[in-house]
Every structure is written in structure tokens, then in C-alpha cells.
Amino acid sequence: MKSYEVQIWEIAKRADRKARPWRVRWAVSGQRFEDMFRTKALAHSFRAELVQAANAGEPFDPATGRPVSEARTKNPTTWYAHSRAYVEMKWPRAAAKTRRSIVEALTSITVTLTRPTKRGRPTDALLREALYLYGLNPRRWSDEIPPEHSAALAWLETASLPVVELDSPAMVRRVLDSLCVRLDGKPAAASTVQRKRATFYNVLGYAVELELIASNPVDRVQWTAPEVAQSIDRRVVANPAQVATLLEAVKSLGKRADKVTAFFGCLYYAGMRPSEAADLRREDCDLAGRCTDCGADFDDLAAVKPSRSCEHEKIEYRWGRLVLAGTSPRAGSHWTDDGGSHERRGLKHRGRAETRTVPIPPRLVKLLCAHVDNHGVGSDGRFFRGLHGGPLSESVYDRWWKLARERVMTDAQVASPLVRRPYDLRHAAASLWLNAGVPPTEVARRLGHGVAVLLRVYANCIDGGDDTMNDKIGDALG
């Protein structure tokens, strides 16, 4: 609570008080306060401070009677304690990967905001480990903490700087500059710097909300984060022939690798995110086709049971459909509510119950049908599973993708950015659709993007028209 209703009386002397006879009386929202002083000069000085704050329009705290700014400077809340409060506030509604991202940023910042002269400082590595595993993870606050981590957190509780000290541009700049350097001393990625800077800004905004500081000090610092690339590097984009060769290479690596051939096909032929493909389920698919022997049409080939008259061995695959309903990103067991490594969530940038329908070409229909025939689906209907039947891990499909690239690419291509990551197959899909003349609105819908984001990200990957533009420029040059 804050109040601007302040009344200040003249100084008075009490004859019955020997040690501190001079009295200053004032009221905030009708609540009266007084303070006693040894000399009249001290009383005048204190009263002048109250009058100055009231004349400047500064609010007063009805509980203490003092100006809010004075209450802030006396607030003992440390950065570490405030960071824990912020994480606890954000935790229930944040996704598992967001939780991890917040804690990673706060770990870096909290280690920086400590008193350098405080004795007994643990190593930075131990402080980071203690913060990441226990200090900033509400799920583990009730766990028994190992002695070395407990000692590091105990030191941090006394060495962490008060939040009010961040009301200094120099201190804020010190933190922002520290975010630009990795642990090995090399420059941090621009996206990492921007992400951690955003967390720092939001935590300070929460301090303003709690009235620990008057305003967000980051706004007063002339500091610019490194620029993050907005568009895709066109060198990562593979053409259809290259992708087909890579999928065949994955299949040729053996049965275990073949379990993710259709997974990679989903990224390219349907433009899916890896977390969406990892959560693809049997009930999400309509795999259409036609028997060339008897002419029967099927809306879902995977559900077809051969009739007595025809075994449906010769199938013409047709355009099918996927109805995407969820994702299964890997965040780590420390950050999920159930302690699992993956968290099942709704689609990115959509409400929890929203879906996205994506038509899929006959090639992907064939891949998915072959996957069902050769590898089946999980008990929960999931197409793609890990080595032991659990959720498909990034480390599993990344390994097969790396081996496939090395098998069919030249040394120069392997060293190049060309489809270096499985996610680049999604970029290749978007580029193919745009270059084929599919309207951006439809491409954005299939990818689950906004149109503005789509055109900004894939602007460099749209081919065609260069010769025409060059001719026009040449004509203008004469």
C-alpha cells in the first residue's frame, strides 16, 4: 500500500524527556507517527527530509510512515531470494523447457551478483551446479541436498547482493556484459544472450511489481544485445533428390535406424517440428490409397484388412492427412511435473485443445504405412519410440542422421551446413512449398507459423525471378 495523504507538524520539545526531547510528528492516511531526537538540529534535518519527499510527490508507506524510497533502501531482499520467488511464481504455468531456460539464465546472473570480498567463496562451477540442481528448482526444494551443494547455497544466501543495488546502471551493465561470454571465454550465441537478457528484464520487472525497486533499471542502460539472424541460411536447404537419398541412407543403416526413416519423412514431407513428429499417433493419420487390382479406395490403408477376393498387394498411394494435436519436447526430468524426460503439450503457439491439419503427399503415406507394417506402433499409438519403447530421444535420431549424412554425402557436403540438423528438413519443406508457388498463407498454416514470421524467416530461400530482375537492372544501366 502507498499513500499521498501526508501531514507534518512543527517540531516540539517535551520537557519530560531528558535524553531525546525533540519530537517530530506526522501522519500518513490518518495514521500518526512520531520520532524523538537528541538535538533540535537532528529533528529539523529529519523533518526536512519528510517535507522534501512529500513536496516531490513521493508516496509514503502507511505501515511505517516513511517514504517508499527509504523503505526500499532498507529492504534486505537479496537477488538470490528474489530469484527463488520469481521462479516459484512462474513455475506452475511455465512449460518444462521454459522452466529450464529461466533457471539457466538466473544461474548465470546469480553467480555474477555476489560480493567479491565475501570469504569462503565456492568455485563458480560448484555454485552453478548447486543453483541449477537445487537452489532455483522448486521441485527439489524439499529434497535432501548433498553437503557440498548445501554449503554453496548457504554461502550464497549471505553473499548475494541486495536487489536495491541493481538500481545502478553500472551494476546492470556488469550483468548484461557477463551474459555475452560463455564459460570458456568465447562469445555466447546471439540468441542465448537475448534469451537471458529477456529473463533478467522480467525478473527486474517482478521486483518493480513487488516494490523492491522503483523502476526497471535495464531501461536506463545504453546497451544493445547482439543481433539474432532472422532468416534461414539457404545453404542448409536440401533439394528433393538430396532428401530422398538421405532417407534411403537412413533405411540402409539397419532395422533400428529404419525405425526413424518415416520420422525424418514427416519433417520434410509434412513440414513438422521434431517434437510434433515424436508425438504423432496412429489416430492422427488418414493414410489414403487405392488397390490397383480390384480398384477399391481406402481412406486409411493401415486399417485395411484383406478381403477374400483380393489381398490388396498392389497399392497406389494417394494424398493423406495428419491431424496434429500435441507435441512431446524433451526437457529433462528435473523440469517436468511427472519427472519424465519428455513433456506432452499442445501445439506450439496454439491453445491446449487446438489442432492443425496437414495434407501429406503419397510418398509420406507410403513411408508411414511401411513403418506400421515393419515396426508397428506403441501401446499408446505413437509411431516413433526410443530404443526401449519410451519417447523418441533427440540423441537417438541425431545419431542416425549424422551417420546417414556421412554415408551419402561428400566430405565437403558433410562439413557444410547442408541439412546438418534434422530440423533443417522442415526448412527445406517450407522452401520447397514457397518456391512451388503455394500461397504463403497456406504454407504458414501447414507449418503452424504466422505469415509475417514465415516471410521473414524464409525470405532468403525463395528462388526464381533473379534473371528477370538482373535484366531490368542491366537495361537501366544501359
Short mmCIF file of C-alpha atoms in Angstrom, two decimals:
data_model
loop_
_atom_site.label_atom_id
_atom_site.label_comp_id
_atom_site.label_asym_id
_atom_site.label_seq_id
_atom_site.Cartn_x
_atom_site.Cartn_y
_atom_site.Cartn_z
CA MET A 1 0.00 0.00 0.00
CA LYS A 2 1.09 3.56 -0.76
CA SER A 3 -0.41 6.87 0.25
CA TYR A 4 0.00 10.50 -0.71
CA GLU A 5 -2.05 11.79 2.25
CA VAL A 6 0.76 13.14 4.41
CA GLN A 7 0.55 15.75 7.20
CA ILE A 8 3.68 17.00 9.01
CA TRP A 9 3.60 19.12 12.19
CA GLU A 10 6.15 21.55 13.57
CA ILE A 11 8.90 20.39 15.87
CA ALA A 12 8.05 20.37 19.57
CA LYS A 13 10.11 19.91 22.74
CA ARG A 14 8.95 17.68 25.57
CA ALA A 15 10.04 18.84 28.99
CA ASP A 16 9.62 15.36 30.47
CA ARG A 17 12.23 13.82 28.15
CA LYS A 18 15.85 14.44 29.12
CA ALA A 19 17.88 12.35 26.64
CA ARG A 20 15.82 12.87 23.47
CA PRO A 21 13.43 15.76 23.99
CA TRP A 22 12.86 16.98 20.42
CA ARG A 23 9.82 15.40 18.74
CA VAL A 24 8.80 15.23 15.09
CA ARG A 25 5.15 14.25 14.48
CA TRP A 26 3.50 13.39 11.15
CA ALA A 27 0.56 11.34 9.82
CA VAL A 28 0.07 9.12 6.75
CA SER A 29 -3.54 8.36 5.75
CA GLY A 30 -4.64 9.40 9.24
CA GLN A 31 -2.16 7.08 10.97
CA ARG A 32 0.05 9.15 13.33
CA PHE A 33 3.80 8.67 13.77
CA GLU A 34 6.47 10.35 15.83
CA ASP A 35 10.22 10.18 16.30
CA MET A 36 12.41 11.63 19.09
CA PHE A 37 15.83 13.29 18.65
CA ARG A 38 18.65 14.39 20.96
CA THR A 39 19.11 17.83 19.38
CA LYS A 40 16.86 20.29 17.60
CA ALA A 41 19.16 20.24 14.54
CA LEU A 42 18.69 16.49 14.09
CA ALA A 43 14.94 16.89 14.40
CA HIS A 44 14.94 19.69 11.80
CA SER A 45 17.01 17.55 9.41
CA PHE A 46 14.62 14.59 9.71
CA ARG A 47 11.54 16.80 9.29
CA ALA A 48 13.12 18.44 6.21
CA GLU A 49 13.57 15.01 4.60
CA LEU A 50 9.89 14.20 5.17
CA VAL A 51 8.80 17.57 3.76
CA GLN A 52 11.08 17.20 0.75
CA ALA A 53 9.67 13.74 -0.05
CA ALA A 54 6.07 14.97 0.33
CA ASN A 55 6.69 18.05 -1.84
CA ALA A 56 8.28 15.86 -4.53
CA GLY A 57 5.07 13.82 -4.72
CA GLU A 58 6.69 10.68 -3.36
CA PRO A 59 4.29 8.14 -1.84
CA PHE A 60 4.58 7.13 1.80
CA ASP A 61 4.15 3.70 3.37
CA PRO A 62 1.17 3.76 5.79
CA ALA A 63 2.67 0.84 7.73
CA THR A 64 6.00 2.52 8.57
CA GLY A 65 5.16 6.17 7.89
CA ARG A 66 8.35 6.56 5.85
CA PRO A 67 8.76 7.47 2.17
CA VAL A 68 8.65 4.42 -0.07
CA SER A 69 12.16 5.11 -1.41
CA GLU A 70 13.54 4.92 2.12
CA ALA A 71 11.75 1.65 2.72
CA ARG A 72 13.27 0.24 -0.47
CA THR A 73 16.82 1.12 0.52
CA LYS A 74 16.35 -0.67 3.82
CA ASN A 75 14.85 -3.76 2.20
CA PRO A 76 17.17 -6.72 2.83
CA THR A 77 15.83 -8.91 -0.01
CA THR A 78 18.78 -10.38 -1.89
CA TRP A 79 18.94 -11.18 -5.59
CA TYR A 80 19.11 -14.89 -4.78
CA ALA A 81 16.00 -14.75 -2.59
CA HIS A 82 14.14 -12.70 -5.19
CA SER A 83 15.17 -15.13 -7.96
CA ARG A 84 13.71 -18.01 -5.95
CA ALA A 85 10.48 -16.05 -5.52
CA TYR A 86 10.34 -15.34 -9.26
CA VAL A 87 10.90 -19.00 -10.21
CA GLU A 88 8.25 -20.12 -7.73
CA MET A 89 5.79 -17.64 -9.24
CA LYS A 90 6.48 -18.71 -12.85
CA TRP A 91 6.81 -22.46 -12.27
CA PRO A 92 3.16 -23.65 -12.22
CA ARG A 93 2.23 -22.14 -15.60
CA ALA A 94 5.54 -22.50 -17.44
CA ALA A 95 6.41 -25.30 -19.86
CA ALA A 96 9.22 -27.61 -18.82
CA LYS A 97 11.67 -26.20 -21.39
CA THR A 98 10.76 -22.66 -20.32
CA ARG A 99 11.48 -23.58 -16.70
CA ARG A 100 14.88 -24.89 -17.67
CA SER A 101 15.61 -21.79 -19.74
CA ILE A 102 14.70 -19.48 -16.83
CA VAL A 103 16.88 -21.38 -14.38
CA GLU A 104 19.82 -21.45 -16.80
CA ALA A 105 19.65 -17.66 -17.18
CA LEU A 106 19.20 -16.99 -13.46
CA THR A 107 22.09 -19.30 -12.61
CA SER A 108 24.47 -17.21 -14.72
CA ILE A 109 23.13 -13.93 -13.31
CA THR A 110 23.06 -15.02 -9.66
CA VAL A 111 26.70 -16.15 -9.69
CA THR A 112 27.64 -12.69 -11.02
CA LEU A 113 25.63 -10.77 -8.40
CA THR A 114 27.66 -11.75 -5.33
CA ARG A 115 30.02 -9.85 -3.04
CA PRO A 116 33.55 -10.39 -4.39
CA THR A 117 35.14 -9.91 -0.94
CA LYS A 118 32.97 -12.46 0.86
CA ARG A 119 35.24 -15.14 2.35
CA GLY A 120 34.84 -18.84 1.70
CA ARG A 121 33.55 -18.45 -1.84
CA PRO A 122 33.00 -21.85 -3.53
CA THR A 123 34.12 -22.32 -7.11
CA ASP A 124 31.88 -20.90 -9.80
CA ALA A 125 31.33 -24.41 -11.13
CA LEU A 126 30.03 -25.60 -7.75
CA LEU A 127 27.82 -22.53 -7.34
CA ARG A 128 26.30 -23.05 -10.79
CA GLU A 129 25.69 -26.72 -10.13
CA ALA A 130 24.07 -26.05 -6.75
CA LEU A 131 21.81 -23.34 -8.19
CA TYR A 132 20.83 -25.33 -11.29
CA LEU A 133 20.06 -28.58 -9.47
CA TYR A 134 18.65 -27.34 -6.16
CA GLY A 135 18.67 -23.62 -5.42
CA LEU A 136 16.40 -22.48 -8.26
CA ASN A 137 14.36 -25.65 -8.81
CA PRO A 138 11.15 -25.62 -6.69
CA ARG A 139 10.57 -29.33 -7.36
CA ARG A 140 13.72 -30.15 -5.40
CA TRP A 141 13.49 -27.67 -2.53
CA SER A 142 12.22 -30.43 -0.23
CA ASP A 143 14.91 -32.92 -1.32
CA GLU A 144 17.94 -33.73 0.76
CA ILE A 145 20.78 -31.62 -0.65
CA PRO A 146 24.34 -33.01 -0.78
CA PRO A 147 26.66 -31.32 1.77
CA GLU A 148 28.86 -29.54 -0.81
CA HIS A 149 25.82 -28.08 -2.59
CA SER A 150 24.16 -27.15 0.70
CA ALA A 151 27.31 -25.29 1.81
CA ALA A 152 27.49 -23.44 -1.52
CA LEU A 153 23.86 -22.30 -1.23
CA ALA A 154 24.38 -21.26 2.39
CA TRP A 155 27.32 -19.08 1.30
CA LEU A 156 25.20 -17.62 -1.49
CA GLU A 157 22.43 -16.61 0.91
CA THR A 158 24.83 -14.30 2.73
CA ALA A 159 26.93 -13.20 -0.24
CA SER A 160 24.15 -12.39 -2.72
CA LEU A 161 23.76 -8.65 -3.36
CA PRO A 162 20.54 -6.87 -2.31
CA VAL A 163 18.09 -6.22 -5.13
CA VAL A 164 18.22 -2.47 -4.44
CA GLU A 165 21.86 -2.41 -5.56
CA LEU A 166 20.64 -3.23 -9.07
CA ASP A 167 19.09 0.23 -9.22
CA SER A 168 22.52 1.22 -10.53
CA PRO A 169 23.21 1.37 -14.30
CA ALA A 170 26.81 0.28 -13.69
CA MET A 171 25.68 -2.89 -11.91
CA VAL A 172 23.12 -3.67 -14.64
CA ARG A 173 25.75 -3.20 -17.35
CA ARG A 174 28.05 -5.58 -15.48
CA VAL A 175 25.36 -8.28 -15.59
CA LEU A 176 24.48 -7.69 -19.25
CA ASP A 177 28.13 -7.84 -20.30
CA SER A 178 28.58 -11.12 -18.41
CA LEU A 179 25.76 -12.68 -20.45
CA CYS A 180 27.77 -12.19 -23.65
CA VAL A 181 30.56 -14.57 -22.62
CA ARG A 182 30.47 -18.35 -22.38
CA LEU A 183 32.17 -20.30 -19.59
CA ASP A 184 35.13 -20.99 -21.88
CA GLY A 185 35.59 -17.28 -22.54
CA LYS A 186 34.26 -17.35 -26.11
CA PRO A 187 31.38 -15.09 -27.25
CA ALA A 188 27.94 -16.51 -26.49
CA ALA A 189 25.41 -17.07 -29.27
CA ALA A 190 23.27 -14.03 -30.00
CA SER A 191 20.06 -15.98 -29.36
CA THR A 192 21.38 -17.09 -25.95
CA VAL A 193 22.26 -13.52 -24.98
CA GLN A 194 18.82 -12.25 -25.99
CA ARG A 195 17.07 -15.05 -24.11
CA LYS A 196 19.00 -14.44 -20.90
CA ARG A 197 18.62 -10.69 -21.20
CA ALA A 198 14.84 -11.13 -21.50
CA THR A 199 14.81 -13.24 -18.32
CA PHE A 200 16.90 -10.62 -16.49
CA TYR A 201 14.50 -7.88 -17.60
CA ASN A 202 11.45 -9.86 -16.50
CA VAL A 203 12.91 -10.67 -13.07
CA LEU A 204 13.65 -6.99 -12.51
CA GLY A 205 10.11 -6.20 -13.66
CA TYR A 206 8.83 -8.55 -10.97
CA ALA A 207 10.97 -6.64 -8.44
CA VAL A 208 9.20 -3.44 -9.54
CA GLU A 209 5.87 -5.20 -9.09
CA LEU A 210 6.85 -6.17 -5.54
CA GLU A 211 8.03 -2.55 -4.96
CA LEU A 212 11.59 -3.64 -4.22
CA ILE A 213 12.83 -1.03 -6.74
CA ALA A 214 11.09 1.97 -8.29
CA SER A 215 11.60 1.17 -12.00
CA ASN A 216 13.33 -1.33 -14.23
CA PRO A 217 16.98 -0.19 -14.39
CA VAL A 218 17.63 -2.01 -17.70
CA ASP A 219 15.62 0.74 -19.43
CA ARG A 220 18.20 3.31 -18.30
CA VAL A 221 21.23 1.49 -19.74
CA GLN A 222 22.51 2.21 -23.27
CA TRP A 223 23.21 -1.43 -24.12
CA THR A 224 22.29 -3.38 -27.23
CA ALA A 225 22.11 -7.15 -27.44
CA PRO A 226 23.81 -8.89 -30.41
CA GLU A 227 21.63 -9.20 -33.47
CA VAL A 228 19.96 -12.58 -33.97
CA ALA A 229 19.66 -13.86 -37.54
CA GLN A 230 16.03 -13.56 -38.58
CA SER A 231 16.16 -15.57 -41.79
CA ILE A 232 17.26 -19.10 -42.58
CA ASP A 233 20.67 -19.67 -44.15
CA ARG A 234 19.74 -21.00 -47.59
CA ARG A 235 22.82 -23.25 -47.50
CA VAL A 236 21.01 -25.59 -45.08
CA VAL A 237 18.19 -26.23 -47.56
CA ALA A 238 18.35 -29.55 -49.43
CA ASN A 239 16.53 -30.33 -52.67
CA PRO A 240 14.06 -33.24 -53.02
CA ALA A 241 16.64 -35.57 -54.59
CA GLN A 242 19.10 -34.98 -51.76
CA VAL A 243 16.43 -35.62 -49.13
CA ALA A 244 15.30 -38.82 -50.84
CA THR A 245 18.91 -40.04 -50.92
CA LEU A 246 19.33 -39.29 -47.22
CA LEU A 247 16.13 -41.14 -46.30
CA GLU A 248 17.34 -44.17 -48.23
CA ALA A 249 20.66 -43.90 -46.42
CA VAL A 250 18.89 -43.95 -43.03
CA LYS A 251 16.95 -47.03 -44.08
CA SER A 252 20.12 -48.78 -45.22
CA LEU A 253 21.73 -48.40 -41.78
CA GLY A 254 19.68 -51.30 -40.45
CA LYS A 255 16.36 -52.08 -38.80
CA ARG A 256 17.00 -49.95 -35.73
CA ALA A 257 17.78 -46.92 -37.88
CA ASP A 258 14.85 -47.63 -40.19
CA LYS A 259 12.52 -47.00 -37.24
CA VAL A 260 13.13 -43.27 -37.73
CA THR A 261 13.06 -43.15 -41.55
CA ALA A 262 9.39 -42.15 -41.54
CA PHE A 263 10.15 -39.73 -38.69
CA PHE A 264 12.52 -37.80 -40.96
CA GLY A 265 9.94 -38.09 -43.73
CA CYS A 266 7.40 -36.31 -41.51
CA LEU A 267 9.80 -33.39 -41.05
CA TYR A 268 10.28 -32.97 -44.80
CA TYR A 269 7.05 -34.05 -46.48
CA ALA A 270 4.73 -32.58 -43.80
CA GLY A 271 6.94 -29.74 -42.51
CA MET A 272 6.52 -30.96 -38.93
CA ARG A 273 8.63 -29.93 -35.97
CA PRO A 274 10.63 -32.82 -34.45
CA SER A 275 8.62 -32.57 -31.22
CA GLU A 276 5.39 -32.86 -33.24
CA ALA A 277 6.62 -35.88 -35.18
CA ALA A 278 7.78 -37.54 -31.96
CA ASP A 279 4.21 -37.30 -30.65
CA LEU A 280 2.49 -38.48 -33.86
CA ARG A 281 -0.08 -41.17 -33.11
CA ARG A 282 -1.96 -43.69 -35.16
CA GLU A 283 -5.32 -41.99 -34.61
CA ASP A 284 -3.90 -38.73 -36.03
CA CYS A 285 -3.37 -40.22 -39.51
CA ASP A 286 -5.55 -40.80 -42.55
CA LEU A 287 -3.37 -42.78 -44.97
CA ALA A 288 -5.31 -42.93 -48.24
CA GLY A 289 -4.73 -45.25 -51.20
CA ARG A 290 -6.26 -47.43 -53.88
CA CYS A 291 -5.84 -51.09 -54.78
CA THR A 292 -4.79 -51.30 -58.42
CA ASP A 293 -6.03 -54.92 -58.67
CA CYS A 294 -9.63 -54.56 -57.51
CA GLY A 295 -9.99 -50.76 -57.68
CA ALA A 296 -11.03 -50.42 -54.03
CA ASP A 297 -10.45 -46.99 -52.46
CA PHE A 298 -9.25 -46.76 -48.87
CA ASP A 299 -9.32 -43.74 -46.58
CA ASP A 300 -6.87 -45.41 -44.22
CA LEU A 301 -4.59 -48.11 -45.60
CA ALA A 302 -3.12 -49.00 -42.23
CA ALA A 303 -6.57 -50.12 -41.06
CA VAL A 304 -7.31 -52.24 -44.14
CA LYS A 305 -7.87 -55.95 -43.64
CA PRO A 306 -7.52 -58.07 -46.80
CA SER A 307 -10.79 -59.42 -48.15
CA ARG A 308 -11.22 -62.93 -49.58
CA SER A 309 -11.35 -61.72 -53.15
CA CYS A 310 -8.24 -59.51 -53.08
CA GLU A 311 -5.14 -59.32 -50.90
CA HIS A 312 -4.59 -55.64 -51.84
CA GLU A 313 -0.92 -56.20 -52.57
CA LYS A 314 -0.61 -53.56 -55.30
CA ILE A 315 -1.42 -50.21 -53.76
CA GLU A 316 -1.41 -46.78 -55.34
CA TYR A 317 -0.74 -44.31 -52.52
CA ARG A 318 -2.68 -41.07 -52.53
CA TRP A 319 -2.68 -37.83 -50.62
CA GLY A 320 -3.41 -38.41 -46.95
CA ARG A 321 -3.92 -36.21 -43.94
CA LEU A 322 -2.46 -35.69 -40.48
CA VAL A 323 -4.37 -34.02 -37.68
CA LEU A 324 -1.69 -32.80 -35.30
CA ALA A 325 -2.84 -32.42 -31.71
CA GLY A 326 0.24 -32.29 -29.50
CA THR A 327 3.99 -32.20 -29.12
CA SER A 328 6.44 -34.13 -26.99
CA PRO A 329 9.55 -31.97 -26.45
CA ARG A 330 12.40 -33.26 -24.32
CA ALA A 331 13.14 -31.00 -21.36
CA GLY A 332 14.77 -33.27 -18.77
CA SER A 333 13.41 -34.96 -15.67
CA HIS A 334 14.33 -32.02 -13.41
CA TRP A 335 11.80 -29.73 -15.09
CA THR A 336 8.69 -31.80 -15.83
CA ASP A 337 5.83 -32.24 -13.35
CA ASP A 338 5.88 -36.03 -13.54
CA GLY A 339 9.66 -36.44 -13.52
CA GLY A 340 9.77 -37.80 -17.09
CA SER A 341 12.30 -36.62 -19.64
CA HIS A 342 9.59 -35.54 -22.12
CA GLU A 343 6.56 -33.33 -21.56
CA ARG A 344 3.44 -33.78 -23.66
CA ARG A 345 1.92 -30.41 -24.51
CA GLY A 346 -0.37 -28.78 -27.03
CA LEU A 347 0.87 -27.42 -30.35
CA LYS A 348 3.28 -24.51 -30.31
CA HIS A 349 1.63 -21.05 -30.44
CA ARG A 350 -1.83 -22.63 -30.08
CA GLY A 351 -4.33 -23.31 -27.35
CA ARG A 352 -4.09 -26.61 -25.50
CA ALA A 353 -7.03 -28.20 -27.34
CA GLU A 354 -6.34 -26.77 -30.82
CA THR A 355 -5.26 -28.98 -33.73
CA ARG A 356 -3.55 -28.41 -37.09
CA THR A 357 -4.49 -30.37 -40.21
CA VAL A 358 -1.69 -31.05 -42.68
CA PRO A 359 -2.21 -32.81 -46.06
CA ILE A 360 0.62 -35.24 -46.77
CA PRO A 361 1.85 -36.45 -50.19
CA PRO A 362 1.76 -40.10 -51.31
CA ARG A 363 5.47 -40.53 -50.53
CA LEU A 364 4.90 -39.87 -46.83
CA VAL A 365 1.77 -42.05 -46.85
CA LYS A 366 3.94 -44.89 -48.18
CA LEU A 367 6.62 -44.29 -45.53
CA LEU A 368 4.10 -44.32 -42.69
CA CYS A 369 2.35 -47.45 -43.98
CA ALA A 370 5.72 -49.21 -44.28
CA HIS A 371 6.56 -48.15 -40.74
CA VAL A 372 3.32 -49.65 -39.42
CA ASP A 373 3.97 -52.89 -41.34
CA ASN A 374 7.61 -53.25 -40.29
CA HIS A 375 7.75 -51.75 -36.81
CA GLY A 376 4.16 -51.35 -35.61
CA VAL A 377 3.09 -48.63 -33.19
CA GLY A 378 3.37 -48.29 -29.43
CA SER A 379 0.71 -49.29 -26.94
CA ASP A 380 -0.33 -45.64 -26.76
CA GLY A 381 -0.48 -45.36 -30.57
CA ARG A 382 2.80 -43.50 -31.01
CA PHE A 383 4.61 -44.17 -34.28
CA PHE A 384 8.12 -43.39 -33.12
CA ARG A 385 9.67 -44.71 -29.93
CA GLY A 386 13.06 -44.87 -28.28
CA LEU A 387 15.28 -47.93 -28.07
CA HIS A 388 13.40 -49.25 -25.05
CA GLY A 389 9.90 -48.21 -26.11
CA GLY A 390 9.88 -44.81 -24.41
CA PRO A 391 9.66 -41.39 -26.06
CA LEU A 392 11.96 -40.87 -29.04
CA SER A 393 15.08 -39.03 -27.89
CA GLU A 394 16.98 -36.39 -29.84
CA SER A 395 20.22 -38.24 -29.21
CA VAL A 396 18.82 -41.31 -30.99
CA TYR A 397 17.64 -39.72 -34.22
CA ASP A 398 20.52 -37.22 -34.30
CA ARG A 399 22.97 -40.13 -34.29
CA TRP A 400 21.29 -41.88 -37.24
CA TRP A 401 21.03 -38.62 -39.17
CA LYS A 402 24.75 -37.93 -38.73
CA LEU A 403 25.64 -41.41 -39.93
CA ALA A 404 23.34 -41.08 -42.96
CA ARG A 405 24.96 -37.77 -43.97
CA GLU A 406 28.43 -39.29 -43.71
CA ARG A 407 27.37 -42.28 -45.81
CA VAL A 408 25.96 -40.50 -48.88
CA MET A 409 27.50 -37.00 -48.83
CA THR A 410 30.88 -35.86 -49.99
CA ASP A 411 33.40 -34.63 -47.44
CA ALA A 412 32.69 -31.05 -48.48
CA GLN A 413 28.95 -31.52 -48.04
CA VAL A 414 29.40 -33.17 -44.65
CA ALA A 415 31.43 -30.17 -43.49
CA SER A 416 28.86 -27.74 -44.91
CA PRO A 417 25.62 -26.58 -43.23
CA LEU A 418 23.54 -28.62 -45.73
CA VAL A 419 20.76 -30.30 -43.66
CA ARG A 420 23.21 -30.57 -40.78
CA ARG A 421 20.33 -30.97 -38.32
CA PRO A 422 17.10 -32.93 -38.76
CA TYR A 423 15.24 -29.66 -38.13
CA ASP A 424 16.66 -28.37 -41.41
CA LEU A 425 14.30 -30.79 -43.20
CA ARG A 426 11.42 -28.58 -42.03
CA HIS A 427 13.21 -25.56 -43.50
CA ALA A 428 13.64 -27.48 -46.75
CA ALA A 429 9.92 -28.26 -46.80
CA ALA A 430 8.92 -24.62 -46.34
CA SER A 431 11.35 -23.51 -49.05
CA LEU A 432 10.06 -26.16 -51.47
CA TRP A 433 6.43 -25.15 -50.95
CA LEU A 434 7.13 -21.43 -51.36
CA ASN A 435 9.21 -21.96 -54.49
CA ALA A 436 6.47 -24.20 -55.90
CA GLY A 437 4.09 -21.24 -55.74
CA VAL A 438 1.97 -22.32 -52.76
CA PRO A 439 0.45 -19.15 -51.23
CA PRO A 440 2.30 -18.02 -48.08
CA THR A 441 -0.93 -18.14 -46.10
CA GLU A 442 -1.31 -21.86 -46.83
CA VAL A 443 2.38 -22.58 -46.17
CA ALA A 444 2.14 -20.75 -42.85
CA ARG A 445 -0.99 -22.71 -41.91
CA ARG A 446 0.65 -26.05 -42.63
CA LEU A 447 3.79 -25.13 -40.73
CA GLY A 448 1.94 -23.62 -37.77
CA HIS A 449 3.53 -20.18 -38.34
CA GLY A 450 2.20 -16.69 -38.76
CA VAL A 451 2.51 -15.33 -42.31
CA ALA A 452 4.76 -12.45 -41.22
CA VAL A 453 7.12 -14.83 -39.43
CA LEU A 454 7.14 -17.18 -42.41
CA LEU A 455 8.15 -14.50 -44.90
CA ARG A 456 10.77 -13.06 -42.56
CA VAL A 457 12.36 -16.43 -41.79
CA TYR A 458 12.29 -17.89 -45.31
CA ALA A 459 12.79 -14.74 -47.40
CA ASN A 460 16.30 -15.83 -48.45
CA CYS A 461 15.13 -19.28 -49.51
CA ILE A 462 12.68 -18.20 -52.22
CA ASP A 463 14.24 -18.70 -55.64
CA GLY A 464 13.13 -17.50 -59.03
CA GLY A 465 12.99 -14.14 -60.75
CA ASP A 466 16.72 -13.35 -60.48
CA ASP A 467 17.28 -13.33 -64.23
CA THR A 468 14.30 -11.06 -64.80
CA MET A 469 15.44 -8.64 -62.11
CA ASN A 470 19.02 -8.68 -63.45
CA ASP A 471 17.75 -7.87 -66.95
CA LYS A 472 15.77 -4.90 -65.64
CA ILE A 473 18.79 -3.56 -63.76
CA GLY A 474 21.01 -4.11 -66.82
CA ASP A 475 18.53 -2.21 -69.02
CA ALA A 476 18.51 0.67 -66.53
CA LEU A 477 22.31 0.78 -66.59
CA GLY A 478 22.25 0.94 -70.41
#
